[in-house]
PDB file of C-alpha atoms in Angstrom:
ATOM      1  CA  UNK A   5      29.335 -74.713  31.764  1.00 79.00           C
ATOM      2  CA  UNK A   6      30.749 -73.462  28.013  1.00 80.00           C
ATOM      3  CA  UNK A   7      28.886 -74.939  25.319  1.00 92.00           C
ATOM      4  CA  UNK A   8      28.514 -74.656  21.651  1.00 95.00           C
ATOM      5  CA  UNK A   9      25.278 -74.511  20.447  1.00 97.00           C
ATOM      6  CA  UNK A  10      23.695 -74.666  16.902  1.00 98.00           C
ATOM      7  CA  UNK A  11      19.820 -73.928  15.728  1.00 97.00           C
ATOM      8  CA  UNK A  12      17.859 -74.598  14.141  1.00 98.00           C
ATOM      9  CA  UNK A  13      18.888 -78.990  15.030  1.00 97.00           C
ATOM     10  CA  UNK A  14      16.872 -79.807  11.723  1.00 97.00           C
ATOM     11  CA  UNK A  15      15.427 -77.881   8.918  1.00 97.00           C
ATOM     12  CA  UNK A  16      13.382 -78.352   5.655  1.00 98.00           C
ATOM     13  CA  UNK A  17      13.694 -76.101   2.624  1.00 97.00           C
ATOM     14  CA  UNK A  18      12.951 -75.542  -0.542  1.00 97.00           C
ATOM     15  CA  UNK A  19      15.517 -74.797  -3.571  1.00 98.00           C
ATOM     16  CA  UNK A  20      16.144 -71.551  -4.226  1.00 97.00           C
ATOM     17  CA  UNK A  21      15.504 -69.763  -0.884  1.00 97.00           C
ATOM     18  CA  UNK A  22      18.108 -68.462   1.605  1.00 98.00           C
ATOM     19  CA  UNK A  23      18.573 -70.076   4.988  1.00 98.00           C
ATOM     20  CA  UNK A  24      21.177 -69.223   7.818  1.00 98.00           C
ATOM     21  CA  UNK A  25      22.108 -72.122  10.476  1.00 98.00           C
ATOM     22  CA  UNK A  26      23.428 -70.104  13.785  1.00 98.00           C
ATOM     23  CA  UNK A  27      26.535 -71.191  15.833  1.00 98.00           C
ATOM     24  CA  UNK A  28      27.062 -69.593  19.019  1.00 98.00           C
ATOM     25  CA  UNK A  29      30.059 -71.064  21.865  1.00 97.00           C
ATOM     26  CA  UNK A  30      30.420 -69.507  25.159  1.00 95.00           C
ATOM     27  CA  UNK A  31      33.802 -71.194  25.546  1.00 90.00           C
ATOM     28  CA  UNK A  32      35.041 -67.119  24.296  1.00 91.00           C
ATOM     29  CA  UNK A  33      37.214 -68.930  21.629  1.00 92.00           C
ATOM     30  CA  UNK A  34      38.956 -67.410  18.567  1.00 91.00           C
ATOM     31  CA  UNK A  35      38.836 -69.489  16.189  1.00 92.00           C
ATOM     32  CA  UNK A  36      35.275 -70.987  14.558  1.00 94.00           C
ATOM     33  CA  UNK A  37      34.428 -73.603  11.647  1.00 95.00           C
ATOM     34  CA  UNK A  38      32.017 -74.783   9.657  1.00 97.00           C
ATOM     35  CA  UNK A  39      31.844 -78.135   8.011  1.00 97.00           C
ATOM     36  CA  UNK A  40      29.561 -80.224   6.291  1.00 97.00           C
ATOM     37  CA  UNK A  41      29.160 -84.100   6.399  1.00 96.00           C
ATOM     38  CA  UNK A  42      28.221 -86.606   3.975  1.00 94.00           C
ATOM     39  CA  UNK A  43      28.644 -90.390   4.215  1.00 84.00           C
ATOM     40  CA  UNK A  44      31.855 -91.006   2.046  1.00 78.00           C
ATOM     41  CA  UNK A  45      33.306 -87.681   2.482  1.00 81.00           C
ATOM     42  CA  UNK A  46      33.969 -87.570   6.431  1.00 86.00           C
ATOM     43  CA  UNK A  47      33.880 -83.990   7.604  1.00 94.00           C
ATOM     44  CA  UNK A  48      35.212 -80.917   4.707  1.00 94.00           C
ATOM     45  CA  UNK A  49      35.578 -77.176   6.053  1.00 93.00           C
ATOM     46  CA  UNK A  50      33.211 -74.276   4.536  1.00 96.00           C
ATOM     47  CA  UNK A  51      34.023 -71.323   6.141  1.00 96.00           C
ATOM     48  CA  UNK A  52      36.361 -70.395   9.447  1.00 93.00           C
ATOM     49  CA  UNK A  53      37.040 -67.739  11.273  1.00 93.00           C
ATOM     50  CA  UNK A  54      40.475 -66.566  13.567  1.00 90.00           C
ATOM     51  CA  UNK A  55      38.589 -63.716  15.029  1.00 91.00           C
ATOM     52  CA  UNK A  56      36.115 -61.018  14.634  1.00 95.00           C
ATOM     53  CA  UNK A  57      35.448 -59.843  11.103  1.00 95.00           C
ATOM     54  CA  UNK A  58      37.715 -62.550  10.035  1.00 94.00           C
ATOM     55  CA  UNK A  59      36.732 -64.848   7.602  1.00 95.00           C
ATOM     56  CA  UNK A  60      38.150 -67.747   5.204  1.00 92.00           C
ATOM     57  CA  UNK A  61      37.150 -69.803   2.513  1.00 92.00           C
ATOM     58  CA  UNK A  62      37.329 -73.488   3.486  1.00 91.00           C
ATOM     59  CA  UNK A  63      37.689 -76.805   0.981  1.00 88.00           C
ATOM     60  CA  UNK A  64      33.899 -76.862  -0.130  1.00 94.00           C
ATOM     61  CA  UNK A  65      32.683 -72.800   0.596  1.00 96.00           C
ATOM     62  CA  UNK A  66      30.906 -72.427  -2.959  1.00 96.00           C
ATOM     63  CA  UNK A  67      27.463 -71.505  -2.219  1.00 97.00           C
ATOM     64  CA  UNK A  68      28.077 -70.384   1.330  1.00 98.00           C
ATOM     65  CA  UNK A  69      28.833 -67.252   3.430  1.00 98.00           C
ATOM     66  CA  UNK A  70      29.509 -66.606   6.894  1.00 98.00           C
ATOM     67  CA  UNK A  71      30.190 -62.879   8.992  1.00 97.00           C
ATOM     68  CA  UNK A  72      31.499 -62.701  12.505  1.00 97.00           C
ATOM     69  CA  UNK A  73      30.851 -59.785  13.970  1.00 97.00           C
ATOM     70  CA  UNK A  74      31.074 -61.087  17.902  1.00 97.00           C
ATOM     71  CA  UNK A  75      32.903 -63.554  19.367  1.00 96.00           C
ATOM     72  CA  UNK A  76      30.253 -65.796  20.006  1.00 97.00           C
ATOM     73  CA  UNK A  77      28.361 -65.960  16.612  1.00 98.00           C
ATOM     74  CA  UNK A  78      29.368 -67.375  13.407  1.00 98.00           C
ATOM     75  CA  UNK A  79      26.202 -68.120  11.381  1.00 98.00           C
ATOM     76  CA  UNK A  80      26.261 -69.916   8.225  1.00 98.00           C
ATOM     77  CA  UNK A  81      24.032 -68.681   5.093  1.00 98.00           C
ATOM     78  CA  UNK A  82      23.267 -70.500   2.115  1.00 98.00           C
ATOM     79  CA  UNK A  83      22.676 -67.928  -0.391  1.00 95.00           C
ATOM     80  CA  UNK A  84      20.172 -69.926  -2.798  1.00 97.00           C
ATOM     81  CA  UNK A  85      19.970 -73.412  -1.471  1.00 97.00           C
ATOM     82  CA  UNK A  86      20.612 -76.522  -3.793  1.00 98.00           C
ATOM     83  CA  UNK A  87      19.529 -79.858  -2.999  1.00 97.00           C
ATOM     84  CA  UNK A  88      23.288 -80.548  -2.857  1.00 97.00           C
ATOM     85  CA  UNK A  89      23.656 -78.959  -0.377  1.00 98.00           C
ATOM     86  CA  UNK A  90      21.444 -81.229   1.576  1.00 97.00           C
ATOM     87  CA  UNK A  91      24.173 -82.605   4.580  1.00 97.00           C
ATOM     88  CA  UNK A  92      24.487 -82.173   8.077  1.00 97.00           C
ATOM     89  CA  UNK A  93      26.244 -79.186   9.341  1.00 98.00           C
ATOM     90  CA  UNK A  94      28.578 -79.021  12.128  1.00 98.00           C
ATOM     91  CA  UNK A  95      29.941 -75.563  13.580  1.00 97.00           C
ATOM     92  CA  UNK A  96      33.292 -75.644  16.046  1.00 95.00           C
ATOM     93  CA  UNK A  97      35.272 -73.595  17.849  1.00 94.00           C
ATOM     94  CA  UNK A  98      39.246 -73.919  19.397  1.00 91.00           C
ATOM     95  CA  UNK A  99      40.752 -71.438  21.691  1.00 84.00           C
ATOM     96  CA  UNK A 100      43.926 -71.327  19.186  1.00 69.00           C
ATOM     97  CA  UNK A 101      46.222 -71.282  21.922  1.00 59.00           C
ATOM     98  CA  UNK A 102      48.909 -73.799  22.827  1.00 51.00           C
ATOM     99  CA  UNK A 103      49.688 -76.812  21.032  1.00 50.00           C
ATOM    100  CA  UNK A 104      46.448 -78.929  20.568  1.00 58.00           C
ATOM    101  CA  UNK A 105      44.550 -76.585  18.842  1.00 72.00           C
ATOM    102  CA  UNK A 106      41.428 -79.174  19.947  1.00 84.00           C
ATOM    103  CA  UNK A 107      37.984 -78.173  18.180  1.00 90.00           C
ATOM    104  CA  UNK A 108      34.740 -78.280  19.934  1.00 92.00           C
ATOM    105  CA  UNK A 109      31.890 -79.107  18.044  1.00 95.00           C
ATOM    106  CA  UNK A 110      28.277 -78.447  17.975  1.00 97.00           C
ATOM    107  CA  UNK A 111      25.719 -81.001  17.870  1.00 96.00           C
ATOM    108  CA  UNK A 112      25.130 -80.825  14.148  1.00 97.00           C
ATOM    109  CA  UNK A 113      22.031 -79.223  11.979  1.00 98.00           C
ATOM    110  CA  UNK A 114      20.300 -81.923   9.474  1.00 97.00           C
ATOM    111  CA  UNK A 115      19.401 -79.401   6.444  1.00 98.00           C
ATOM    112  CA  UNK A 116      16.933 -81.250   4.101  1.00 97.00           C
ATOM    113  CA  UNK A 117      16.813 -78.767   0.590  1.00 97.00           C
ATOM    114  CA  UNK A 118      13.671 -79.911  -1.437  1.00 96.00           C
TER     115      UNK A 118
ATOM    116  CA  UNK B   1      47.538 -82.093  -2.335  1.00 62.00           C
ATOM    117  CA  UNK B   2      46.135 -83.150   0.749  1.00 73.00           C
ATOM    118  CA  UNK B   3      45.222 -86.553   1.223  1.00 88.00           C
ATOM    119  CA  UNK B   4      43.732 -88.656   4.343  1.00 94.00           C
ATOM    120  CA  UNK B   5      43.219 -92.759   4.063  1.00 95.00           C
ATOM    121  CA  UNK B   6      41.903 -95.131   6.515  1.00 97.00           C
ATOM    122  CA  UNK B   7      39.568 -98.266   6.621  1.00 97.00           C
ATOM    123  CA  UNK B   8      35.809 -97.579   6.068  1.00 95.00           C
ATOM    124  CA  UNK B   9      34.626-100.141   8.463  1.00 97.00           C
ATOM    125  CA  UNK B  10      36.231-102.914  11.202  1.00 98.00           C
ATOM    126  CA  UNK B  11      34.467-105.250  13.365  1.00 97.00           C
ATOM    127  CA  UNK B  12      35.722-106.581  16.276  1.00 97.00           C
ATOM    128  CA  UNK B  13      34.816-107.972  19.628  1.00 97.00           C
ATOM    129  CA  UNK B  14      33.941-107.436  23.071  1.00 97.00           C
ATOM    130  CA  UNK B  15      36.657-107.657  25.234  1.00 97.00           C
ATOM    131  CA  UNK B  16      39.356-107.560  22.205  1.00 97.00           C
ATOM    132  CA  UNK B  17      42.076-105.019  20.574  1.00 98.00           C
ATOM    133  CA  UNK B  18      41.521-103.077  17.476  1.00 98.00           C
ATOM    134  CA  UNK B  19      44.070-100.864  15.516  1.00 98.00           C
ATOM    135  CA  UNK B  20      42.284 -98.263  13.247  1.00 98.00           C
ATOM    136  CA  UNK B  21      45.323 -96.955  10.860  1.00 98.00           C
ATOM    137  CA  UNK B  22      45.460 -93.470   9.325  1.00 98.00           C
ATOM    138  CA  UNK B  23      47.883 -92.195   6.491  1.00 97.00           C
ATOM    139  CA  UNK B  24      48.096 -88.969   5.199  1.00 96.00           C
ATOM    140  CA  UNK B  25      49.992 -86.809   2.816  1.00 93.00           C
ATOM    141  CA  UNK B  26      50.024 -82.909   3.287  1.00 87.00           C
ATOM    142  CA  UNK B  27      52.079 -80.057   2.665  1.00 84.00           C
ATOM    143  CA  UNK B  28      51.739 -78.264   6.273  1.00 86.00           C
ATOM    144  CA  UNK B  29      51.515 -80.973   8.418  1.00 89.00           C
ATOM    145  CA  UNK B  30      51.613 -79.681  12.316  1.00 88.00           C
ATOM    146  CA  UNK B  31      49.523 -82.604  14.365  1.00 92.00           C
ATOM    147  CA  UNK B  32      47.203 -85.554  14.024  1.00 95.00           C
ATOM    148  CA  UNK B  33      43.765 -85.806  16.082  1.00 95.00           C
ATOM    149  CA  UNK B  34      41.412 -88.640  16.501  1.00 97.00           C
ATOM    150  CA  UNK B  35      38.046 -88.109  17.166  1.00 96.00           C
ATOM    151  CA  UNK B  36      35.606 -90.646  18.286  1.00 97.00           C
ATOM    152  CA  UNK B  37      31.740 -89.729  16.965  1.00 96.00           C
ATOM    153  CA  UNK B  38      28.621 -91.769  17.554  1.00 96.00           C
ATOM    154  CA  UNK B  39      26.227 -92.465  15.348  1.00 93.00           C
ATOM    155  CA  UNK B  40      23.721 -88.904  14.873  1.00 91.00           C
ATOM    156  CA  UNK B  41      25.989 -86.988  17.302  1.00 94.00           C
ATOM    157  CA  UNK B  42      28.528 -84.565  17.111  1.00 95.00           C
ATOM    158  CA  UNK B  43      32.748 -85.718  16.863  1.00 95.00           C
ATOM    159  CA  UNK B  44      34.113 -85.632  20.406  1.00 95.00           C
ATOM    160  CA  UNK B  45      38.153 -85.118  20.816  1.00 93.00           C
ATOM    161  CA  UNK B  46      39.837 -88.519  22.003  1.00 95.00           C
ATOM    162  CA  UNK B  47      43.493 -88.080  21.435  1.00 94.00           C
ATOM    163  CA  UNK B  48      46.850 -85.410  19.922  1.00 92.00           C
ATOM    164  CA  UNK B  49      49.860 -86.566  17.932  1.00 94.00           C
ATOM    165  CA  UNK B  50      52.760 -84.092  16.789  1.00 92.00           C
ATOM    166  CA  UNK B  51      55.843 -86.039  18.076  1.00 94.00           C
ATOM    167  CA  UNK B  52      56.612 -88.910  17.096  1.00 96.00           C
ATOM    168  CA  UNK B  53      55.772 -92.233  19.453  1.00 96.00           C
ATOM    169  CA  UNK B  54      52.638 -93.242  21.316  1.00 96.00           C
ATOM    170  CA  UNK B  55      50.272 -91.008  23.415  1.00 93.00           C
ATOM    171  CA  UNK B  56      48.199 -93.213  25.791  1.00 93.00           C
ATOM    172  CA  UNK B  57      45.155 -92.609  27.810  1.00 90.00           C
ATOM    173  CA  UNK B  58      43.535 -95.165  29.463  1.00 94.00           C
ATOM    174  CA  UNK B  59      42.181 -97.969  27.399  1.00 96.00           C
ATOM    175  CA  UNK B  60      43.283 -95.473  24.100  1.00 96.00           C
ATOM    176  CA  UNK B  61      46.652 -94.749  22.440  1.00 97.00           C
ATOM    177  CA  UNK B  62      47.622 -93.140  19.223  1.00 97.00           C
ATOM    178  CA  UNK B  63      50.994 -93.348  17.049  1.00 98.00           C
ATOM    179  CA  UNK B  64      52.263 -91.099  15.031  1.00 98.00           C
ATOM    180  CA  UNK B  65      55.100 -91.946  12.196  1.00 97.00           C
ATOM    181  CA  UNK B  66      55.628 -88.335  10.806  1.00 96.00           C
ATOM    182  CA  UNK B  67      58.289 -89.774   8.455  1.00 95.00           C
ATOM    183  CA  UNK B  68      55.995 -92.521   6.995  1.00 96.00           C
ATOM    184  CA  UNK B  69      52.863 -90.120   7.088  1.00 96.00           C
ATOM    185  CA  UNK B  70      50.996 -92.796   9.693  1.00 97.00           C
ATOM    186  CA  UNK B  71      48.989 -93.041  12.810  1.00 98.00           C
ATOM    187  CA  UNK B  72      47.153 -95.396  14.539  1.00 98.00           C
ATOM    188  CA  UNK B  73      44.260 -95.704  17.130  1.00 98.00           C
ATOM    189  CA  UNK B  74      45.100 -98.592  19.504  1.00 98.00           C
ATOM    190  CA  UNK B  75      41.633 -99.482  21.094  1.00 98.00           C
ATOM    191  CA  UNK B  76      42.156-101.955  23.958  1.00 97.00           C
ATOM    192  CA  UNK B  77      39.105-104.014  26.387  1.00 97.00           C
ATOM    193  CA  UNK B  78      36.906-103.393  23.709  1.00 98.00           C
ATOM    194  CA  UNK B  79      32.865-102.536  24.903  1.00 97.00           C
ATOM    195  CA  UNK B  80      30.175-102.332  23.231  1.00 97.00           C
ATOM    196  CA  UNK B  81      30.110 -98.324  23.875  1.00 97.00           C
ATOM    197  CA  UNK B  82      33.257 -98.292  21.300  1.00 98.00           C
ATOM    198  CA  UNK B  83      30.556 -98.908  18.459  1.00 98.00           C
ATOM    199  CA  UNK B  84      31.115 -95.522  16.574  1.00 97.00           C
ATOM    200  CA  UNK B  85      32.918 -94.213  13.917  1.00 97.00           C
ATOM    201  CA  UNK B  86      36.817 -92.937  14.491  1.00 98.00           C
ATOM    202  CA  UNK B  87      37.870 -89.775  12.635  1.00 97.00           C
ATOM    203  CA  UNK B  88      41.134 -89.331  11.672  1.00 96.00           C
ATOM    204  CA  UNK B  89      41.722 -85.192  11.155  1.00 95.00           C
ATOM    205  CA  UNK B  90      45.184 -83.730   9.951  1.00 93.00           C
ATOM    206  CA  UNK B  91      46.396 -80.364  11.184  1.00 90.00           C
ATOM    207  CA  UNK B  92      47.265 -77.988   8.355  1.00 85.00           C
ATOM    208  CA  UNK B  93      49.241 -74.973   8.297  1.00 81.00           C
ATOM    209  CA  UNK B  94      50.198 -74.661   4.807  1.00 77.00           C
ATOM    210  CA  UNK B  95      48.508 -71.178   3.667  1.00 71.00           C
ATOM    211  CA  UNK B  96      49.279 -69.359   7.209  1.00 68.00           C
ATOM    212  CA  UNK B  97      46.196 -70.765   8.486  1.00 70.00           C
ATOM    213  CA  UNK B  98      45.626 -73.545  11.032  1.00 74.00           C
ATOM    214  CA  UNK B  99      43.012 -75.955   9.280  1.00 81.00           C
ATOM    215  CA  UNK B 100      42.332 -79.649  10.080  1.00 87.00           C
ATOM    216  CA  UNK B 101      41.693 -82.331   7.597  1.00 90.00           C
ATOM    217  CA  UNK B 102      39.666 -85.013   8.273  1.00 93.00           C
ATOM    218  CA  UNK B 103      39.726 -88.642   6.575  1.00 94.00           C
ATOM    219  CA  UNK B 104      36.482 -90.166   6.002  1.00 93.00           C
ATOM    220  CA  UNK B 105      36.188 -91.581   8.956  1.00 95.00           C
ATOM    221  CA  UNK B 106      36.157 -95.487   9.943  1.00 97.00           C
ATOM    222  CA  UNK B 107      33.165 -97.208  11.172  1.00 97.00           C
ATOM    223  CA  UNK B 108      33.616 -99.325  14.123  1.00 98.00           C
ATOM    224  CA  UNK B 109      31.097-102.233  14.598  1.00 98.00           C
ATOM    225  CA  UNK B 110      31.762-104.114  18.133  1.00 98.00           C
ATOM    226  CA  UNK B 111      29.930-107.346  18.596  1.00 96.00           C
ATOM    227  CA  UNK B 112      29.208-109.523  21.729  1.00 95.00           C
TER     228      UNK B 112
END
């Protein structure tokens, strides 16, 4: 069956260092997303991508790059983490065709910056 | 500016109706989604608006009021399985680029 997958499912780190959270959906969908989630906020967009080497700055991407160089893989990298940036992190991925547009979503990465 | 509303948390009971209500304001509007997500796990698709009216799907239905900038999610036989929060996400198009919006999500607490 398709999936989306994310890894590591929980990580500790320490302010300052660089950490990348992998996505990777056999569904063989276009379009990818990141978001974050905090209580209060609900779910804001980071990155997203329409296709390979396409990429987008979402609501909240300060902080944050992605690359898409397959159609499977859209990893997430915090370039110097912050404890703000302590949150859970969900990838996603839609097909982009016909009218729903509905997102898939991983299972969610609980990043704990120190 | 782009701007999603709805209830932080409801209660109800086993057995009874709930109506979760979602405004909005956006400049690209194209499509409403609820999504249902339990507690520690990931936000699982439960329902579409972009016409106007009510979808329905078994024991769910969602409204849409494109003029008024509402929806609602219509939860009916209530069970204790329904404890979760309910996501209300705005498709955006404004830019060139399909984006959704969520709202904060609403916190459903169903008691016995």
């Amino acid at each position: 069956d398709a999936e989306i997958t994310q890894s590591p499912r929980h990580k500790i780190t320490e302010t300052g260092r660089q950490v990348t959270l992998a996505c990777h959906q056999t569904w063989n969908h276009n379009n990818m997303f990141w978001y974050r989630q905090d209580l209060g906020h609900g779910l804001r967009l980071i990155h997203y991508s329409y296709g390979v080497h396409d990429t987008n700055k979402g609501e909240v991407s300060d902080g944050y790059s992605v690359s898409r160089s397959n159609t499977e893989d859209l990893p997430l990298t915090l370039e110097s983490a912050a404890s703000s940036q302590t949150s859970v992190y969900f990838c996603a991925s839609s097909d982009g065709q016909g009218s729903s547009y509905e997102q898939y979503f991983g299972p969610g990465t609980r990043l704990t910056v120190t | 500016g782009q701007n999603i509303d709805q209830p932080t948390e409801m209660t109800a009971t086993e057995g009874a109706i709930v109506q979760i209500n979602c405004t909005y304001q956006t400049s690209g509007f194209n499509g409403l989604f609820w999504y249902q997500q339990h507690a520690g796990e990931a936000p699982t698709f439960l329902s579409y608006n972009v016409l106007d009216g009510l979808e329905e799907k078994g024991r769910f239905s969602s409204f849409l009021s494109r003029s008024k900038g509402y929806s609602y999610l219509l939860l009916k036989e209530l069970q204790m399985k329904d404890s979760a929060s309910y996501l209300c996400a705005v498709r955006d198009i404004s830019g060139g680029y399909n984006k959704l919006i969520f709202g904060a999500g609403t916190r459903l607490a169903v008691h016995p």
